[in-house]
Amino acid sequence: MQNMSDNELDNLFKEAAEGFVPPQDASAWKQMSSMLDKNPVKPASFWNWKTITTVTTTGLIAVTAVWFAATDDRETIAKTNGKNGSNNATQGVVQEQQSQTNLAGRENLSPAQPVENKGGGVHAVSTAESRNDKYPDTKEKSARKGNTHKGDNGIQPDRDTELPATEKSEPAVITSDIMVSHATAPETVRSTSSSGVVEKDLLAATDSAESSPEKTRTDSAENVSTVAEKKDKKSQRGVFSLKAVLSPDFSSVNYFSASKSGINYGLLVGYSFNNRWSVYTGVISSKKLYKTKDVEGSYNLDGYDYPMKELDGDCRILDIPINVYYTFFPERSFSLRAGLGFSSYIMRKESYVYCVDNYGSNAYYEQQVEGENNEWFKVMNLSVAVSKSITNRLSAEFEPFVKAPLAGVGEGKVSLVSMGAFINLKFDVTLNK
Amino acid sequence: MRLLLEGCKKNDRESQRLLYQHYYAYAMSICIRYCRSLDEAKEIVNDGFMKVFQKLDQHETELSFKGWLRKIMVNSAIDHYRKESKHYNHVEATDLVFEPAVANVLDDISYAELIGMIQQLSPAYRAVFNLHVIDGFKHDEISKILNISEGTSKSNLMKARENLKEMIEKANRKGAYAKYV
């Protein structure tokens, strides 16, 4: 026996290990059962710690994104309301003053005043009103011009010279202004339409005077265009975007033969060149599970080659994609995007179970490789995404994808195909140009 | 088998019993090589099955389940080895008197005697021999599993082989081996 070679000895004991059948033990289950009673096994649940972590992280990202978007919307609304509020306040003051001046005007109305002055006032206001109806965009301008006519009549002081005083919050001036108008044309002031014109005129002046009083002398049409530009900037899509992605992963060595589901989750950063072209990159943590009988070759163990029958793979990968997207129908709330790009796989951990033919019976050998294989741009990404805007900044996407191998990846250099569908939350980061 | 596994995932005791009894012999054939007695092996098998029931949702098919079960059992045996290694008396196998520990109660005597020889190895030799020769681990993997150097792993394997050859020789001389073969 001392002449027996190591290989012969090994094979003898391998055969013994494979063929050895220990006796059944009836008492063994009783012991096992009592162990199970002492340590009850919790039924498999969807809510294991990994799922909870993934869902919590995704939820936090989503809530944060929604909160940011909502805050932005609230700020926009608040600013608009603030302006309206101040306008309303001004309006209120003016209306209050108006009511006071109505009385004052009536009291001050002198029967000795010339009748033609009254007519001039009526003419001026009605002219402005008719212009406003025809050209609503130049409503304020027209109104002001109308008031200028009053000055031309020599009854009311020139409006332009009086407005700065109004902007300096000197109600007395406004009052006197309106008082004069009312005094000269009480019928007109009492009519709703004409008083509206006066109020709008004052509001426009007050609004534009918030930043610099000097600008109130400029044409109010400029104010209108400035507001429009601001609105455009607010509604403008972000140049940079953040995208949280989550999907199941169905990987296989051949197409359409995936057996188990893994998972992909990660964060991407995007840059939009315009409303159609954009590029995204980032990191996706990926768990790829696959099993295949379509394996060639053999498993070498101590110089022996065992024909391989099956391979079970469990790979933990950092997927670094670089994808370019083209957006169809960008103006619609539902848009369609097609993506093409490449992925690099950082193979963090590869676990393989090889099923080999060991003298007619199955034998299983495991192999674990950690951090040894980095595959740069060996996978092509194809995807189509349907996107729906939730808010100005936030949108949800459904993105079926295929990751097609351009070369073998991992320790076994397998042509690994991955498929799935991402559920994405995209947050646009608006930049001030 | 799929239904059985599904039942076990739902913590159905009857399914657990059937699965346990179906794979008990297979699990025992793995664990008994890593320890010295049937009772010790039974303890390892039950520890392994506890892990199986706790983590069963990770596996679906019967084939991969068997491979996974093997992995669990080997890991349980190694855990047991680590736990007990402090209490083992590191005696050389050559100092032991060969006694076919389980041969008397087994039908397949020749295999049983060979397994008995593995059981008679010192724990360190036994672990390396089982991991490398029968379960297919490489020396660098064994060095990580057992927290020893690769050189120690190779050395232990060589000594294990020598001891086994001596045991076979002794058995031959006494006629015990011839009797069972």
PDB file of C-alpha atoms in Angstrom, chain B residues 16-163:
ATOM      1  CA  GLN B  16     -39.385  20.034   6.713  1.00  0.00           C
ATOM      2  CA  ARG B  17     -39.511  16.455   7.993  1.00  0.00           C
ATOM      3  CA  LEU B  18     -39.741  15.003   4.497  1.00  0.00           C
ATOM      4  CA  LEU B  19     -36.899  17.168   3.209  1.00  0.00           C
ATOM      5  CA  TYR B  20     -34.769  16.300   6.221  1.00  0.00           C
ATOM      6  CA  GLN B  21     -35.328  12.585   5.820  1.00  0.00           C
ATOM      7  CA  HIS B  22     -34.780  12.720   2.073  1.00  0.00           C
ATOM      8  CA  TYR B  23     -31.409  14.416   2.380  1.00  0.00           C
ATOM      9  CA  TYR B  24     -30.313  13.123   5.778  1.00  0.00           C
ATOM     10  CA  ALA B  25     -28.112  10.328   4.413  1.00  0.00           C
ATOM     11  CA  TYR B  26     -26.515  12.652   1.885  1.00  0.00           C
ATOM     12  CA  ALA B  27     -25.827  15.275   4.531  1.00  0.00           C
ATOM     13  CA  MET B  28     -24.535  12.668   6.951  1.00  0.00           C
ATOM     14  CA  SER B  29     -22.175  11.249   4.314  1.00  0.00           C
ATOM     15  CA  ILE B  30     -20.573  14.686   4.081  1.00  0.00           C
ATOM     16  CA  CYS B  31     -20.468  15.548   7.755  1.00  0.00           C
ATOM     17  CA  ILE B  32     -19.249  12.214   9.042  1.00  0.00           C
ATOM     18  CA  ARG B  33     -15.978  12.664   7.169  1.00  0.00           C
ATOM     19  CA  TYR B  34     -15.238  15.818   9.121  1.00  0.00           C
ATOM     20  CA  CYS B  35     -15.697  14.394  12.601  1.00  0.00           C
ATOM     21  CA  ARG B  36     -14.863  11.460  14.730  1.00  0.00           C
ATOM     22  CA  SER B  37     -18.185   9.975  15.732  1.00  0.00           C
ATOM     23  CA  LEU B  38     -21.742   9.523  14.537  1.00  0.00           C
ATOM     24  CA  ASP B  39     -23.109  11.686  17.351  1.00  0.00           C
ATOM     25  CA  GLU B  40     -20.800  14.520  16.405  1.00  0.00           C
ATOM     26  CA  ALA B  41     -21.808  14.140  12.757  1.00  0.00           C
ATOM     27  CA  LYS B  42     -25.487  14.155  13.693  1.00  0.00           C
ATOM     28  CA  GLU B  43     -24.996  17.396  15.571  1.00  0.00           C
ATOM     29  CA  ILE B  44     -23.354  18.973  12.529  1.00  0.00           C
ATOM     30  CA  VAL B  45     -26.082  17.694  10.218  1.00  0.00           C
ATOM     31  CA  ASN B  46     -28.786  19.215  12.413  1.00  0.00           C
ATOM     32  CA  ASP B  47     -26.928  22.524  12.629  1.00  0.00           C
ATOM     33  CA  GLY B  48     -26.641  22.450   8.850  1.00  0.00           C
ATOM     34  CA  PHE B  49     -30.330  21.740   8.363  1.00  0.00           C
ATOM     35  CA  MET B  50     -31.212  24.632  10.664  1.00  0.00           C
ATOM     36  CA  LYS B  51     -29.268  26.906   8.305  1.00  0.00           C
ATOM     37  CA  VAL B  52     -30.967  25.262   5.337  1.00  0.00           C
ATOM     38  CA  PHE B  53     -34.441  25.952   6.724  1.00  0.00           C
ATOM     39  CA  GLN B  54     -33.510  29.496   7.650  1.00  0.00           C
ATOM     40  CA  LYS B  55     -32.096  30.379   4.243  1.00  0.00           C
ATOM     41  CA  LEU B  56     -34.135  28.151   1.992  1.00  0.00           C
ATOM     42  CA  ASP B  57     -35.727  30.992   0.055  1.00  0.00           C
ATOM     43  CA  GLN B  58     -32.436  31.487  -1.781  1.00  0.00           C
ATOM     44  CA  HIS B  59     -32.828  28.266  -3.746  1.00  0.00           C
ATOM     45  CA  GLU B  60     -35.368  26.933  -6.164  1.00  0.00           C
ATOM     46  CA  THR B  61     -34.475  23.817  -8.068  1.00  0.00           C
ATOM     47  CA  GLU B  62     -33.595  20.436  -6.713  1.00  0.00           C
ATOM     48  CA  LEU B  63     -30.271  20.282  -8.484  1.00  0.00           C
ATOM     49  CA  SER B  64     -28.952  23.534  -7.225  1.00  0.00           C
ATOM     50  CA  PHE B  65     -30.461  22.723  -3.834  1.00  0.00           C
ATOM     51  CA  LYS B  66     -28.315  19.622  -3.554  1.00  0.00           C
ATOM     52  CA  GLY B  67     -25.181  21.593  -4.380  1.00  0.00           C
ATOM     53  CA  TRP B  68     -26.193  24.282  -1.967  1.00  0.00           C
ATOM     54  CA  LEU B  69     -26.944  21.708   0.740  1.00  0.00           C
ATOM     55  CA  ARG B  70     -23.478  20.286   0.268  1.00  0.00           C
ATOM     56  CA  LYS B  71     -22.008  23.741   0.667  1.00  0.00           C
ATOM     57  CA  ILE B  72     -24.009  24.341   3.828  1.00  0.00           C
ATOM     58  CA  MET B  73     -22.986  21.010   5.317  1.00  0.00           C
ATOM     59  CA  VAL B  74     -19.295  21.540   4.557  1.00  0.00           C
ATOM     60  CA  ASN B  75     -19.479  25.012   6.085  1.00  0.00           C
ATOM     61  CA  SER B  76     -21.236  23.637   9.148  1.00  0.00           C
ATOM     62  CA  ALA B  77     -18.542  21.002   9.514  1.00  0.00           C
ATOM     63  CA  ILE B  78     -15.831  23.654   9.225  1.00  0.00           C
ATOM     64  CA  ASP B  79     -17.624  25.808  11.789  1.00  0.00           C
ATOM     65  CA  HIS B  80     -17.717  22.808  14.084  1.00  0.00           C
ATOM     66  CA  TYR B  81     -14.036  22.181  13.449  1.00  0.00           C
ATOM     67  CA  ARG B  82     -13.183  25.787  14.316  1.00  0.00           C
ATOM     68  CA  LYS B  83     -15.276  25.635  17.473  1.00  0.00           C
ATOM     69  CA  GLU B  84     -13.865  22.345  18.633  1.00  0.00           C
ATOM     70  CA  SER B  85     -10.292  22.723  17.432  1.00  0.00           C
ATOM     71  CA  LYS B  86      -9.282  24.271  20.755  1.00  0.00           C
ATOM     72  CA  HIS B  87     -10.430  21.177  22.586  1.00  0.00           C
ATOM     73  CA  TYR B  88      -8.963  18.610  20.254  1.00  0.00           C
ATOM     74  CA  ASN B  89      -5.922  16.722  21.368  1.00  0.00           C
ATOM     75  CA  HIS B  90      -3.586  17.003  18.436  1.00  0.00           C
ATOM     76  CA  VAL B  91      -2.371  13.478  18.403  1.00  0.00           C
ATOM     77  CA  GLU B  92      -0.803  11.925  15.377  1.00  0.00           C
ATOM     78  CA  ALA B  93      -2.915   9.413  13.573  1.00  0.00           C
ATOM     79  CA  THR B  94      -0.092   6.934  13.776  1.00  0.00           C
ATOM     80  CA  ASP B  95      -0.573   6.866  17.542  1.00  0.00           C
ATOM     81  CA  LEU B  96      -4.130   5.669  17.156  1.00  0.00           C
ATOM     82  CA  VAL B  97      -5.135   2.090  17.093  1.00  0.00           C
ATOM     83  CA  PHE B  98      -7.198   1.533  14.002  1.00  0.00           C
ATOM     84  CA  GLU B  99     -10.752   0.701  14.859  1.00  0.00           C
ATOM     85  CA  PRO B 100     -13.348   0.759  12.122  1.00  0.00           C
ATOM     86  CA  ALA B 101     -15.691   3.066  13.999  1.00  0.00           C
ATOM     87  CA  VAL B 102     -18.818   2.578  11.986  1.00  0.00           C
ATOM     88  CA  ALA B 103     -18.090  -0.553  10.051  1.00  0.00           C
ATOM     89  CA  ASN B 104     -20.095  -2.769  12.358  1.00  0.00           C
ATOM     90  CA  VAL B 105     -23.333  -0.982  11.709  1.00  0.00           C
ATOM     91  CA  LEU B 106     -23.064  -0.278   8.025  1.00  0.00           C
ATOM     92  CA  ASP B 107     -24.076  -2.293   5.036  1.00  0.00           C
ATOM     93  CA  ASP B 108     -21.442  -0.956   2.685  1.00  0.00           C
ATOM     94  CA  ILE B 109     -18.479  -2.079   4.724  1.00  0.00           C
ATOM     95  CA  SER B 110     -15.553  -1.200   2.488  1.00  0.00           C
ATOM     96  CA  TYR B 111     -16.697   2.360   2.046  1.00  0.00           C
ATOM     97  CA  ALA B 112     -17.532   2.554   5.718  1.00  0.00           C
ATOM     98  CA  GLU B 113     -14.083   1.408   6.685  1.00  0.00           C
ATOM     99  CA  LEU B 114     -12.442   3.929   4.424  1.00  0.00           C
ATOM    100  CA  ILE B 115     -14.608   6.652   5.903  1.00  0.00           C
ATOM    101  CA  GLY B 116     -13.641   5.313   9.306  1.00  0.00           C
ATOM    102  CA  MET B 117     -10.012   5.811   8.379  1.00  0.00           C
ATOM    103  CA  ILE B 118     -10.634   9.411   7.499  1.00  0.00           C
ATOM    104  CA  GLN B 119     -12.343   9.808  10.846  1.00  0.00           C
ATOM    105  CA  GLN B 120      -9.262   8.502  12.577  1.00  0.00           C
ATOM    106  CA  LEU B 121      -7.087  11.256  11.156  1.00  0.00           C
ATOM    107  CA  SER B 122      -6.207  14.168  13.428  1.00  0.00           C
ATOM    108  CA  PRO B 123      -8.724  17.035  13.067  1.00  0.00           C
ATOM    109  CA  ALA B 124      -6.299  19.278  11.169  1.00  0.00           C
ATOM    110  CA  TYR B 125      -5.281  16.560   8.714  1.00  0.00           C
ATOM    111  CA  ARG B 126      -8.851  15.392   8.354  1.00  0.00           C
ATOM    112  CA  ALA B 127     -10.150  18.849   7.548  1.00  0.00           C
ATOM    113  CA  VAL B 128      -7.529  19.502   4.876  1.00  0.00           C
ATOM    114  CA  PHE B 129      -7.895  16.046   3.330  1.00  0.00           C
ATOM    115  CA  ASN B 130     -11.683  16.338   3.131  1.00  0.00           C
ATOM    116  CA  LEU B 131     -11.663  19.882   1.800  1.00  0.00           C
ATOM    117  CA  HIS B 132      -9.003  19.271  -0.818  1.00  0.00           C
ATOM    118  CA  VAL B 133      -9.427  15.696  -1.983  1.00  0.00           C
ATOM    119  CA  ILE B 134     -13.154  15.126  -1.627  1.00  0.00           C
ATOM    120  CA  ASP B 135     -14.766  18.552  -1.674  1.00  0.00           C
ATOM    121  CA  GLY B 136     -12.448  20.053  -4.255  1.00  0.00           C
ATOM    122  CA  PHE B 137     -11.099  23.151  -2.546  1.00  0.00           C
ATOM    123  CA  LYS B 138      -7.746  24.530  -3.584  1.00  0.00           C
ATOM    124  CA  HIS B 139      -4.969  25.115  -1.085  1.00  0.00           C
ATOM    125  CA  ASP B 140      -5.338  28.883  -1.187  1.00  0.00           C
ATOM    126  CA  GLU B 141      -9.038  28.490  -0.440  1.00  0.00           C
ATOM    127  CA  ILE B 142      -8.338  26.050   2.371  1.00  0.00           C
ATOM    128  CA  SER B 143      -5.778  28.407   3.851  1.00  0.00           C
ATOM    129  CA  LYS B 144      -8.479  31.076   4.100  1.00  0.00           C
ATOM    130  CA  ILE B 145     -11.152  28.718   5.402  1.00  0.00           C
ATOM    131  CA  LEU B 146      -8.985  27.200   8.121  1.00  0.00           C
ATOM    132  CA  ASN B 147      -6.877  30.294   8.720  1.00  0.00           C
ATOM    133  CA  ILE B 148      -3.608  28.496   8.009  1.00  0.00           C
ATOM    134  CA  SER B 149      -0.903  29.057   5.440  1.00  0.00           C
ATOM    135  CA  GLU B 150      -0.955  27.353   2.070  1.00  0.00           C
ATOM    136  CA  GLY B 151       2.229  25.541   3.049  1.00  0.00           C
ATOM    137  CA  THR B 152       0.572  24.166   6.165  1.00  0.00           C
ATOM    138  CA  SER B 153      -2.366  23.047   4.079  1.00  0.00           C
ATOM    139  CA  LYS B 154      -0.095  21.174   1.650  1.00  0.00           C
ATOM    140  CA  SER B 155       1.922  19.733   4.489  1.00  0.00           C
ATOM    141  CA  ASN B 156      -1.194  18.539   6.321  1.00  0.00           C
ATOM    142  CA  LEU B 157      -2.483  16.970   3.131  1.00  0.00           C
ATOM    143  CA  MET B 158       0.761  15.106   2.604  1.00  0.00           C
ATOM    144  CA  LYS B 159       0.764  13.843   6.202  1.00  0.00           C
ATOM    145  CA  ALA B 160      -2.884  12.867   5.938  1.00  0.00           C
ATOM    146  CA  ARG B 161      -2.141  10.816   2.853  1.00  0.00           C
ATOM    147  CA  GLU B 162       0.809   9.141   4.579  1.00  0.00           C
ATOM    148  CA  ASN B 163      -1.325   8.318   7.596  1.00  0.00           C
TER     149      ASN B 163
END
